[in-house]
Coordinates of C-alpha atoms and ligand atoms in Angstrom, one line a residue:
X14 CA -13.9 -39.1 0.8
X15 CA -10.7 -38.8 -1.1
X16 CA -10.3 -41.3 -3.9
X17 CA -7.5 -43.2 -2.3
X18 CA -9.5 -43.6 0.9
X19 CA -12.3 -45.4 -0.8
X20 CA -12.3 -48.9 0.4
X21 CA -12.5 -51.7 -2.2
X22 CA -13.5 -55.3 -1.5
X23 CA -14.5 -57.6 -4.3
X24 CA -18.3 -57.5 -4.5
X25 CA -20.4 -60.6 -4.5
X26 CA -21.6 -60.3 -8.0
X27 CA -23.8 -63.4 -7.7
X28 CA -25.9 -61.7 -5.1
X29 CA -25.9 -58.4 -7.0
X30 CA -26.9 -60.1 -10.3
X31 CA -29.7 -62.0 -8.6
X32 CA -31.0 -58.8 -7.0
X33 CA -31.0 -57.1 -10.4
X34 CA -32.8 -60.0 -11.9
X35 CA -35.6 -59.9 -9.4
X36 CA -35.9 -56.1 -9.8
X37 CA -36.3 -56.6 -13.6
X38 CA -38.9 -59.3 -13.0
X39 CA -40.9 -56.9 -10.8
X40 CA -40.5 -54.3 -13.4
X41 CA -42.1 -56.6 -16.0
X42 CA -45.0 -57.3 -13.7
X43 CA -45.6 -53.8 -12.5
X44 CA -49.1 -52.6 -13.1
X45 CA -48.5 -48.8 -13.1
X46 CA -46.0 -46.4 -14.6
X47 CA -45.3 -45.0 -11.2
X48 CA -44.2 -48.5 -10.0
X49 CA -42.0 -48.9 -13.1
X50 CA -40.3 -45.6 -12.6
X51 CA -39.6 -46.5 -9.0
X52 CA -38.1 -49.8 -10.0
X53 CA -36.0 -48.1 -12.7
X54 CA -34.5 -45.9 -10.0
X55 CA -33.7 -48.9 -7.9
X56 CA -32.1 -50.7 -10.8
X57 CA -30.0 -47.5 -11.5
X58 CA -28.8 -47.6 -7.9
X59 CA -27.8 -51.2 -8.0
X60 CA -26.0 -50.8 -11.4
X61 CA -24.1 -47.9 -10.0
X62 CA -22.9 -50.1 -7.1
X63 CA -21.4 -52.7 -9.5
X64 CA -20.0 -50.1 -12.0
X65 CA -18.4 -48.2 -9.1
X66 CA -16.4 -51.2 -8.0
X67 CA -15.4 -51.9 -11.5
X68 CA -14.3 -48.3 -12.2
X69 CA -12.2 -48.2 -9.0
X70 CA -10.5 -51.4 -10.0
X71 CA -9.9 -50.2 -13.5
X72 CA -8.4 -46.9 -12.3
X73 CA -6.1 -48.5 -9.7
X74 CA -5.0 -51.1 -12.2
X75 CA -4.2 -48.5 -14.8
X76 CA -2.3 -46.3 -12.3
X77 CA 0.0 -49.3 -11.5
X78 CA -0.2 -52.3 -13.9
X79 CA 2.4 -54.0 -11.7
X80 CA 0.0 -54.1 -8.7
X81 CA -1.0 -57.8 -8.6
X82 CA -4.1 -57.3 -6.5
X83 CA -5.8 -54.8 -8.8
X84 CA -4.4 -56.7 -11.9
X85 CA -6.3 -59.8 -10.6
X86 CA -9.4 -57.8 -9.8
X87 CA -9.3 -56.3 -13.2
X88 CA -9.2 -59.8 -14.7
X89 CA -12.1 -60.8 -12.6
X90 CA -14.2 -57.9 -13.9
X91 CA -13.0 -58.6 -17.5
X92 CA -14.4 -62.1 -17.0
X93 CA -17.7 -61.0 -15.3
X94 CA -18.7 -57.9 -17.2
X95 CA -20.2 -59.8 -20.1
X96 CA -22.6 -61.6 -17.7
X97 CA -23.5 -58.3 -16.1
X98 CA -24.1 -56.8 -19.5
X99 CA -26.4 -59.7 -20.3
X100 CA -28.6 -58.7 -17.4
X101 CA -28.6 -55.1 -18.3
X102 CA -29.7 -56.1 -21.7
X103 CA -32.6 -58.0 -20.3
X104 CA -33.5 -54.7 -18.6
X105 CA -33.4 -52.9 -21.9
X106 CA -35.7 -55.6 -23.4
X107 CA -38.1 -55.1 -20.5
X108 CA -38.1 -51.3 -21.1
X109 CA -38.9 -51.8 -24.8
X110 CA -41.7 -54.1 -23.9
X111 CA -43.2 -51.8 -21.3
X112 CA -46.9 -51.0 -21.8
X113 CA -46.2 -47.6 -20.2
X114 CA -43.7 -46.4 -22.7
X115 CA -45.5 -43.1 -23.2
X116 CA -45.4 -42.3 -19.4
X117 CA -41.8 -43.5 -19.1
X118 CA -40.7 -41.4 -22.0
X119 CA -42.5 -38.3 -20.5
X120 CA -40.4 -38.9 -17.4
X121 CA -37.0 -39.7 -18.9
X122 CA -37.2 -38.4 -22.5
X123 CA -37.5 -40.2 -25.8
X124 CA -33.8 -40.7 -26.4
X125 CA -33.6 -43.3 -23.6
X126 CA -35.8 -45.6 -25.7
X127 CA -33.7 -45.1 -28.8
X128 CA -30.7 -46.0 -26.7
X129 CA -32.4 -49.1 -25.2
X130 CA -33.2 -50.3 -28.6
X131 CA -29.7 -49.8 -30.0
X132 CA -28.2 -51.5 -26.9
X133 CA -30.6 -54.4 -27.3
X134 CA -29.6 -54.8 -30.9
X135 CA -26.0 -54.7 -30.1
X136 CA -25.9 -57.4 -27.4
X137 CA -26.7 -61.1 -27.5
X138 CA -26.1 -63.5 -24.7
X139 CA -25.1 -66.1 -27.3
X140 CA -21.9 -64.0 -27.6
X141 CA -20.9 -64.0 -24.0
X142 CA -17.9 -66.3 -24.5
X143 CA -16.8 -64.3 -27.5
X144 CA -17.1 -61.0 -25.5
X145 CA -14.9 -62.4 -22.7
X146 CA -12.4 -63.4 -25.4
X147 CA -12.6 -59.9 -26.8
X148 CA -11.9 -58.3 -23.3
X149 CA -9.1 -60.7 -22.7
X150 CA -7.4 -59.9 -26.0
X151 CA -7.7 -56.1 -25.6
X152 CA -6.3 -56.4 -22.0
X153 CA -3.4 -58.4 -23.5
X154 CA -2.7 -55.6 -25.9
X155 CA -2.9 -53.0 -23.1
X156 CA -0.3 -54.8 -21.1
X157 CA 2.1 -55.3 -24.1
X158 CA 1.9 -51.6 -24.9
X159 CA 2.2 -50.4 -21.2
X160 CA 5.3 -52.6 -20.7
X161 CA 7.1 -51.7 -23.9
X162 CA 10.7 -50.9 -23.2
X163 CA 12.1 -48.2 -25.3
X164 CA 15.9 -47.7 -24.8
X165 CA 17.3 -44.3 -25.7
X166 CA 20.9 -43.4 -24.8
X167 CA 20.9 -46.4 -22.5
X168 CA 17.9 -45.1 -20.6
X169 CA 14.6 -47.0 -20.4
X170 CA 11.4 -45.2 -21.5
X171 CA 7.8 -46.3 -21.9
X172 CA 5.3 -45.3 -24.6
X173 CA 3.8 -43.0 -22.0
X174 CA 6.9 -40.9 -21.5
X175 CA 8.9 -41.2 -24.8
X176 CA 7.1 -38.4 -26.7
X177 CA 9.3 -35.4 -25.5
X178 CA 12.3 -37.2 -27.1
X179 CA 10.3 -37.7 -30.3
X180 CA 10.1 -33.9 -30.6
X181 CA 13.5 -33.1 -29.2
X182 CA 15.3 -30.3 -31.0
X183 CA 18.4 -32.5 -31.4
X184 CA 17.7 -34.4 -34.6
X185 CA 20.0 -37.3 -33.5
X186 CA 18.0 -37.8 -30.3
X187 CA 14.7 -37.7 -32.2
X188 CA 16.0 -40.2 -34.6
X189 CA 17.3 -42.6 -31.9
X190 CA 14.0 -42.3 -30.0
X191 CA 11.9 -43.0 -33.1
X192 CA 14.1 -45.9 -34.2
X193 CA 14.0 -47.3 -30.7
X194 CA 10.2 -47.0 -30.4
X195 CA 9.6 -48.7 -33.7
X196 CA 12.2 -51.4 -32.8
X197 CA 10.4 -52.1 -29.6
X198 CA 7.1 -52.4 -31.5
X199 CA 8.8 -54.5 -34.1
X200 CA 9.9 -57.0 -31.5
X201 CA 6.3 -57.3 -30.5
X202 CA 4.8 -57.2 -33.9
X203 CA 4.0 -60.9 -34.2
X204 CA 2.1 -60.8 -30.9
X205 CA 0.3 -57.6 -31.9
X206 CA -0.5 -59.0 -35.3
X207 CA -2.0 -62.1 -33.8
X208 CA -4.0 -60.3 -31.1
X209 CA -5.5 -58.0 -33.7
X210 CA -6.2 -60.8 -36.1
X211 CA -8.0 -62.7 -33.3
X212 CA -9.9 -59.6 -32.3
X213 CA -11.2 -59.1 -35.8
X214 CA -12.3 -62.8 -36.0
X215 CA -14.0 -62.6 -32.7
X216 CA -15.9 -59.5 -33.7
X217 CA -16.9 -60.8 -37.1
X218 CA -18.2 -64.0 -35.5
X219 CA -20.3 -62.0 -33.0
X220 CA -21.8 -60.0 -35.9
X221 CA -22.6 -63.1 -37.9
X222 CA -24.2 -64.8 -34.9
X223 CA -26.5 -61.8 -34.5
X224 CA -27.5 -61.8 -38.1
X225 CA -25.4 -58.8 -39.3
X226 CA -23.5 -59.0 -42.6
X227 CA -20.3 -58.0 -40.8
X228 CA -19.1 -56.1 -37.8
X229 CA -19.6 -52.6 -39.2
X230 CA -23.3 -52.0 -38.4
X231 CA -22.9 -53.8 -35.1
X232 CA -19.9 -51.7 -34.3
X233 CA -21.9 -48.5 -34.9
X234 CA -24.7 -49.8 -32.7
X235 CA -22.2 -50.6 -29.9
X236 CA -21.3 -46.9 -30.0
X237 CA -24.9 -46.1 -29.5
X238 CA -25.1 -44.2 -32.8
X239 CA -28.8 -43.7 -33.4
X240 CA -28.8 -40.8 -35.9
X241 CA -26.2 -41.5 -38.7
X242 CA -24.7 -44.5 -40.5
X243 CA -21.6 -45.6 -42.4
X244 CA -22.7 -43.9 -45.6
X245 CA -22.8 -40.5 -43.8
X246 CA -19.4 -41.2 -42.4
X247 CA -18.0 -42.2 -45.8
X248 CA -19.2 -38.9 -47.3
X249 CA -17.7 -37.0 -44.3
X250 CA -14.3 -38.7 -44.9
X251 CA -14.5 -37.7 -48.5
X252 CA -15.0 -34.0 -47.5
X253 CA -12.0 -34.3 -45.2
X254 CA -10.0 -35.6 -48.2
X255 CA -11.2 -32.7 -50.4
X256 CA -11.1 -29.7 -48.0
X257 CA -8.7 -30.6 -45.1
X258 CA -5.9 -32.6 -46.8
X259 CA -4.8 -29.6 -48.9
X260 CA -4.7 -27.3 -45.9
X261 CA -2.6 -29.8 -44.0
X262 CA -0.3 -30.2 -46.9
X263 CA 0.4 -26.4 -46.8
X264 CA 1.1 -26.7 -43.0
X265 CA 3.7 -29.4 -43.7
X266 CA 5.4 -27.3 -46.3
X267 CA 5.5 -24.4 -43.8
X268 CA 7.0 -26.8 -41.2
X269 CA 9.7 -27.9 -43.7
X270 CA 10.5 -24.3 -44.5
X271 CA 10.8 -23.3 -40.9
X272 CA 13.0 -26.2 -40.0
X273 CA 15.4 -25.8 -42.9
X274 CA 16.6 -29.4 -42.8
X275 CA 15.3 -30.5 -46.2
X276 CA 12.5 -33.1 -46.8
X277 CA 11.0 -34.3 -43.5
X278 CA 11.9 -37.7 -42.3
X279 CA 9.6 -39.9 -40.1
X280 CA 11.5 -38.8 -37.0
X281 CA 10.9 -35.1 -37.8
X282 CA 7.1 -35.3 -37.6
X283 CA 6.9 -34.3 -34.0
X284 CA 9.4 -31.5 -34.3
X285 CA 7.7 -28.3 -35.4
X286 CA 9.9 -25.3 -34.6
X287 CA 13.6 -24.7 -34.7
X288 CA 13.4 -22.9 -31.4
X289 CA 11.8 -26.1 -29.9
X290 CA 8.1 -26.9 -29.4
X291 CA 6.2 -24.7 -27.0
X292 CA 6.7 -26.1 -23.5
X293 CA 4.8 -25.3 -20.4
X294 CA 6.9 -23.4 -17.9
X295 CA 7.3 -24.7 -14.4
X296 CA 6.8 -28.0 -12.6
X297 CA 3.7 -30.3 -12.7
X298 CA 2.6 -28.6 -9.5
X299 CA 2.8 -25.2 -11.2
X300 CA 0.7 -26.4 -14.0
X301 CA -2.0 -27.6 -11.7
X302 CA -1.9 -24.3 -9.7
X303 CA -2.2 -22.3 -13.0
X304 CA -5.1 -24.6 -13.9
X305 CA -6.9 -23.7 -10.7
X306 CA -6.4 -20.0 -11.4
X307 CA -7.6 -20.4 -14.9
X308 CA -10.8 -22.2 -13.9
X309 CA -11.4 -19.7 -11.2
X310 CA -11.3 -16.8 -13.7
X311 CA -13.1 -18.6 -16.5
X312 CA -16.4 -19.0 -14.7
X313 CA -18.0 -19.8 -11.3
X314 CA -19.0 -23.2 -12.7
X315 CA -15.5 -24.2 -13.6
X316 CA -14.1 -22.9 -10.3
X317 CA -16.6 -25.0 -8.3
X318 CA -15.6 -28.0 -10.5
X319 CA -11.9 -27.7 -10.2
X320 CA -11.9 -27.1 -6.5
X321 CA -13.9 -30.3 -6.1
X322 CA -11.4 -32.3 -8.1
X323 CA -8.6 -31.0 -5.9
X324 CA -10.4 -31.6 -2.7
X325 CA -11.2 -35.2 -3.3
X326 CA -7.9 -35.9 -5.2
X327 CA -9.6 -37.0 -8.3
X328 CA -6.6 -36.6 -10.6
X329 CA -3.7 -38.9 -11.2
X330 CA -1.5 -36.9 -13.6
X331 CA 2.1 -37.7 -13.6
X332 CA 3.8 -40.6 -15.6
X333 CA 5.2 -43.4 -13.5
X334 CA 6.7 -46.8 -14.2
X335 CA 4.0 -49.4 -14.7
X336 CA 1.4 -46.8 -15.4
X337 CA -0.8 -47.5 -18.4
X338 CA -0.2 -45.2 -21.4
X339 CA -2.5 -42.4 -22.5
X340 CA -5.1 -40.4 -20.6
X341 CA -8.8 -40.7 -19.8
X342 CA -11.6 -39.3 -17.9
X343 CA -14.1 -41.5 -16.1
X344 CA -17.0 -41.5 -13.6
X345 CA -17.2 -43.2 -10.2
X346 CA -21.0 -43.0 -10.2
X347 CA -21.9 -44.0 -6.7
X348 CA -19.8 -41.1 -5.3
X349 CA -20.7 -38.8 -8.2
X350 CA -17.0 -38.3 -8.7
X351 CA -15.3 -37.6 -12.1
X352 CA -11.7 -38.8 -12.4
X353 CA -8.8 -37.7 -14.6
X354 CA -6.0 -40.1 -15.5
X355 CA -2.9 -38.9 -17.5
X356 CA 0.8 -39.2 -18.0
X357 CA 2.4 -35.8 -17.7
X358 CA 5.5 -35.7 -19.9
X359 CA 6.8 -32.1 -19.8
X360 CA 5.3 -31.1 -23.2
X361 CA 2.3 -29.0 -24.1
X362 CA 0.4 -32.3 -23.8
X363 CA 0.3 -31.6 -20.0
X364 CA -1.6 -28.5 -20.5
X365 CA -4.0 -30.3 -22.9
X366 CA -4.7 -32.7 -20.1
X367 CA -5.8 -29.9 -17.8
X368 CA -8.0 -28.5 -20.6
X369 CA -9.1 -31.6 -22.6
X370 CA -9.6 -34.2 -19.8
X371 CA -10.8 -31.5 -17.5
X372 CA -13.4 -30.6 -20.2
X373 CA -14.7 -34.2 -20.1
X374 CA -14.8 -34.3 -16.3
X375 CA -16.4 -30.8 -16.2
X376 CA -19.3 -32.2 -18.3
X377 CA -19.6 -35.3 -16.0
X378 CA -19.7 -33.0 -13.1
X379 CA -22.5 -31.1 -14.7
X380 CA -24.5 -34.2 -15.7
X381 CA -24.1 -36.5 -12.8
X382 CA -27.5 -35.5 -11.6
X383 CA -29.2 -36.7 -14.8
X384 CA -31.9 -39.2 -13.8
X385 CA -30.4 -42.1 -15.8
X386 CA -26.8 -43.4 -16.1
X387 CA -27.4 -43.5 -19.9
X388 CA -27.5 -39.7 -19.7
X389 CA -24.3 -39.1 -17.7
X390 CA -22.5 -38.5 -20.9
X391 CA -23.4 -38.6 -24.6
X392 CA -22.1 -40.7 -27.4
X393 CA -18.4 -40.3 -27.9
X394 CA -18.3 -37.8 -30.8
X395 CA -20.5 -35.5 -28.7
X396 CA -18.5 -36.1 -25.6
X397 CA -15.3 -35.0 -27.3
X398 CA -16.9 -31.6 -28.1
X399 CA -16.8 -30.8 -24.4
X400 CA -13.1 -31.7 -24.1
X401 CA -11.8 -30.2 -27.3
X402 CA -13.8 -27.0 -26.9
X403 CA -12.4 -26.5 -23.4
X404 CA -9.0 -26.5 -25.0
X405 CA -10.2 -23.4 -26.9
X406 CA -12.1 -21.7 -24.1
X407 CA -8.7 -21.9 -22.2
X408 CA -6.9 -19.9 -24.9
X409 CA -7.0 -16.6 -23.0
X410 CA -5.1 -18.2 -20.1
X411 CA -2.4 -19.8 -22.2
X412 CA 0.1 -17.1 -21.4
X413 CA 0.1 -18.4 -17.8
X414 CA 1.3 -21.8 -18.9
X415 CA 3.5 -20.8 -21.9
X416 CA 4.6 -17.3 -21.1
X417 CA 6.6 -16.0 -24.2
X418 CA 5.6 -19.1 -26.2
X419 CA 1.9 -18.2 -26.1
X420 CA 1.5 -17.5 -29.8
X421 CA 3.6 -20.4 -30.8
X422 CA 1.4 -22.6 -28.6
X423 CA -1.8 -21.4 -30.3
X424 CA -0.3 -21.8 -33.7
X425 CA 0.9 -25.3 -32.8
X426 CA -2.3 -26.4 -31.1
X427 CA -4.6 -25.1 -33.9
X428 CA -2.4 -26.5 -36.7
X429 CA -2.1 -29.8 -34.8
X430 CA -5.8 -30.0 -34.4
X431 CA -6.5 -29.5 -38.0
X432 CA -3.6 -31.8 -39.1
X433 CA -5.2 -34.5 -37.0
X434 CA -8.4 -34.7 -39.1
X435 CA -6.8 -36.6 -42.1
X436 CA -5.2 -39.1 -39.7
X437 CA -8.5 -39.7 -37.9
X438 CA -10.3 -40.2 -41.2
X439 CA -7.5 -42.7 -42.3
X440 CA -7.8 -44.7 -39.1
X441 CA -11.6 -44.9 -39.7
X442 CA -11.3 -45.8 -43.4
X443 CA -8.8 -48.6 -42.4
X444 CA -11.3 -50.0 -39.9
X445 CA -14.1 -50.1 -42.5
X446 CA -11.7 -52.0 -44.7
X447 CA -10.8 -54.4 -41.9
X448 CA -14.3 -55.3 -40.9
X449 CA -15.8 -55.4 -44.4
X450 CA -12.9 -57.8 -45.3
X451 CA -12.4 -59.8 -42.2
X452 CA -10.7 -62.7 -43.9
X453 CA -7.8 -60.9 -45.5
X454 CA -4.3 -61.9 -44.4
X455 CA -2.1 -59.9 -42.1
X456 CA 0.0 -58.7 -45.0
X457 CA -3.1 -57.6 -47.1
X458 CA -4.3 -55.7 -44.1
X459 CA -0.9 -53.9 -43.7
X460 CA -0.9 -53.1 -47.4
X461 CA -4.3 -51.6 -47.1
X462 CA -3.0 -49.3 -44.4
X463 CA -0.1 -48.2 -46.6
X464 CA -2.5 -47.3 -49.4
X465 CA -4.8 -45.3 -47.1
X466 CA -1.8 -43.5 -45.5
X467 CA -0.8 -42.4 -49.0
X468 CA -4.3 -41.3 -49.9
X469 CA -4.5 -39.0 -46.9
X470 CA -1.0 -37.8 -47.4
X471 CA 0.1 -38.8 -43.9
X472 CA 3.5 -40.2 -44.3
X473 CA 7.0 -38.6 -44.4
X474 CA 10.1 -40.4 -45.7
X475 CA 10.3 -43.7 -43.9
X476 CA 14.0 -44.2 -44.8
X477 CA 14.8 -47.8 -44.2
X478 CA 12.6 -48.3 -41.1
X479 CA 11.4 -51.9 -41.5
X480 CA 8.5 -51.5 -39.1
X481 CA 7.1 -48.5 -40.8
X482 CA 7.7 -49.9 -44.3
X483 CA 5.8 -53.0 -43.3
X484 CA 2.6 -50.9 -42.8
X485 CA 2.1 -51.6 -39.1
X486 CA 2.4 -48.2 -37.5
X487 CA -1.4 -48.4 -36.8
X488 CA -0.6 -50.9 -34.1
X489 CA 0.2 -48.2 -31.6
X490 CA -3.3 -46.7 -32.1
X491 CA -5.0 -48.5 -29.2
X492 CA -8.4 -47.6 -30.3
X493 CA -8.1 -50.1 -33.1
X494 CA -7.8 -52.9 -30.6
X495 CA -10.0 -51.6 -27.8
X496 CA -12.7 -49.6 -29.4
X497 CA -13.5 -50.2 -33.1
X498 CA -15.0 -47.2 -35.1
X499 CA -14.5 -44.9 -32.1
X500 CA -11.7 -42.9 -33.7
X501 CA -13.6 -40.8 -36.2
X502 CA -15.5 -39.3 -33.2
X503 CA -12.5 -37.2 -32.4
X504 CA -12.6 -35.6 -35.8
X505 CA -16.4 -34.9 -35.7
X506 CA -16.0 -33.3 -32.3
X507 CA -13.0 -31.3 -33.5
X508 CA -15.0 -29.8 -36.3
X509 CA -17.6 -28.7 -33.6
X510 CA -14.9 -27.5 -31.3
X511 CA -13.4 -25.2 -34.0
X512 CA -16.8 -23.6 -34.1
X513 CA -16.7 -22.8 -30.4
X514 CA -13.3 -21.4 -30.9
X515 CA -14.6 -19.0 -33.6
X516 CA -17.6 -18.1 -31.5
X517 CA -15.5 -17.5 -28.4
X518 CA -13.3 -15.1 -30.3
X519 CA -16.4 -13.0 -31.3
X520 CA -18.5 -13.3 -28.1
X521 CA -16.9 -15.3 -25.3
X522 CA -19.9 -15.0 -22.9
X523 CA -22.4 -16.3 -25.5
X524 CA -20.2 -19.1 -26.6
X525 CA -19.6 -20.1 -23.0
X526 CA -23.4 -20.2 -22.3
X527 CA -24.0 -22.3 -25.3
X528 CA -21.2 -24.7 -24.1
X529 CA -22.6 -24.8 -20.6
X530 CA -26.0 -25.7 -22.1
X531 CA -24.4 -28.5 -24.0
X532 CA -22.6 -29.9 -20.9
X533 CA -25.8 -29.8 -18.9
X534 CA -27.7 -31.8 -21.5
X535 CA -25.3 -34.7 -20.9
X536 CA -26.4 -37.7 -23.0
X537 CA -30.1 -36.9 -23.1
X538 CA -30.0 -36.4 -26.9
X539 CA -28.2 -37.9 -29.8
X540 CA -25.1 -36.3 -31.4
X541 CA -26.8 -34.3 -34.2
X542 CA -29.5 -33.0 -31.9
X543 CA -26.9 -31.9 -29.3
X544 CA -25.1 -30.1 -32.1
X545 CA -28.3 -28.2 -32.9
X546 CA -28.9 -27.4 -29.2
X547 CA -25.4 -26.0 -28.9
X548 CA -26.1 -23.8 -32.0
X549 CA -23.4 -25.5 -34.0
X550 CA -23.4 -26.6 -37.6
X551 CA -23.4 -30.3 -38.4
X552 CA -20.0 -31.6 -39.6
X553 CA -21.8 -34.1 -41.9
X554 CA -22.8 -31.3 -44.3
X555 CA -19.8 -30.8 -46.5
X556 CA -20.4 -27.0 -47.0
X557 CA -20.3 -26.7 -43.2
X558 CA -17.0 -28.5 -43.0
X559 CA -15.6 -26.3 -45.7
X560 CA -16.7 -23.1 -43.9
X561 CA -15.1 -24.2 -40.6
X562 CA -11.9 -25.3 -42.2
X563 CA -11.6 -22.1 -44.3
X564 CA -11.7 -20.0 -41.1
X565 CA -9.0 -22.0 -39.4
X566 CA -6.9 -21.9 -42.6
X567 CA -7.2 -18.1 -42.9
X568 CA -6.3 -17.6 -39.2
X569 CA -3.2 -19.8 -39.6
X570 CA -2.2 -18.1 -42.8
X571 CA -2.3 -14.8 -40.9
X572 CA 0.4 -15.9 -38.4
X573 CA 4.0 -15.3 -39.2
X574 CA 5.7 -18.5 -38.2
X575 CA 9.0 -17.9 -39.9
X576 CA 10.7 -16.9 -36.6
X577 CA 9.2 -19.7 -34.5
Ligands
LIG624 ZN1 -11.3 -37.0 -25.0

């Protein structure tokens, strides 16, 4: 069935929840491992039922935030999910108390028990009301950002389709677009301040209620991190500061030299080349067609995958009014469908969607037969390896999308990827400050951001832009609102993806087979173990990070960008 033909009716959650409860009760009373395994499979099926409804609603709502029906349904699920999570948590508690742990772990692997434990420690039904409040607040944020009106040259833009203008080769247009974007955010800054302040309070309260000192450890557990902690992450950020920031500084100097417009201003950041940024040639339709050819030639596995996505119409790619910003990949588990959501905007970002988001969905496609939903995909830092590495595996086909701009694209993509690392570390450091100091004022919070921005050398001349000078630019980073502590995951994955890039340059076949193995493992192992299985080096070891960065640095040094 095609995605749009899937019928949706609001499920009777009361009945579903009661059914789940009685299955869990039977699980607790089961007298043999076989019986428990059987019940686990039934529970998985029922969960998939509920999660499928919820995902369909969330996709259709994000495709058109003005659609009242799905907007209401989305609110309904925002309201109800915490109760549903409470039941699932009872299930994890029952798993942990099972007398047949040995047999269950022979059947499903040990990692499931680590996950059950960390999930149990990160949820408490005492917090249901607070969780609802948290959902409500982040939905409020989503709506404000999706409906932001950015006026440039008397035309209306959204945050989802403004970015081509931010990198326009006409400096006046760039400037107007950036000014207008920050003015739109400034108009909403009081609301955004308040939503964030409330979110921090809500999260801190939840942590205290559960006996944590603050939200940090709870936040890590909510991300299912079982194999590293905030000390490892702090050391990793330090290594980024030492080894990556200097490389990025050099890249900025090269950008300045290429552009020949003097010191870069805040509205120049997105503009990298005097001849314009590399743009994919052709229409959105051409891009998708080129994608199909690329995946056909890349491997039989990717071909099967991409044809499936096309056949069941599992991609919503083009930007439209009312559509939520950004991009994501998700799973409609009952149908074993992956789904890609994005906002094509005519920049190289559109090709990244077909590589990055397709990398995620390719992994889902490979793992949807894992025995437990917990294994459909790994923790997020591992999940981003699939997507970011696919961007590199796609390199040999970039001439199809970019024609004469191929080298420029690679230079831009690789330098963009490395330049992202300090930003990712800064967002992470900021979040540690926020949740370790939950009671600071809005102003102190913004000042902390300004200091971190400076430390990681992120900012260009802000001129007299009030919004930027007030230290609020982080407000457009939705992860801060929606998914605390998630952001660093992109950087960890990037360091792993760089390794696949190096390997694919040396031996494409071997690199691809290691990658395929990683995708097939899904979420059956924690991050550091998956990294080992994929024959990659851990980003947490600073010498490894240095080695990876040195290679990227040397490659970029070898490219003559003066004519670009
Ligand atoms: Zn991703």
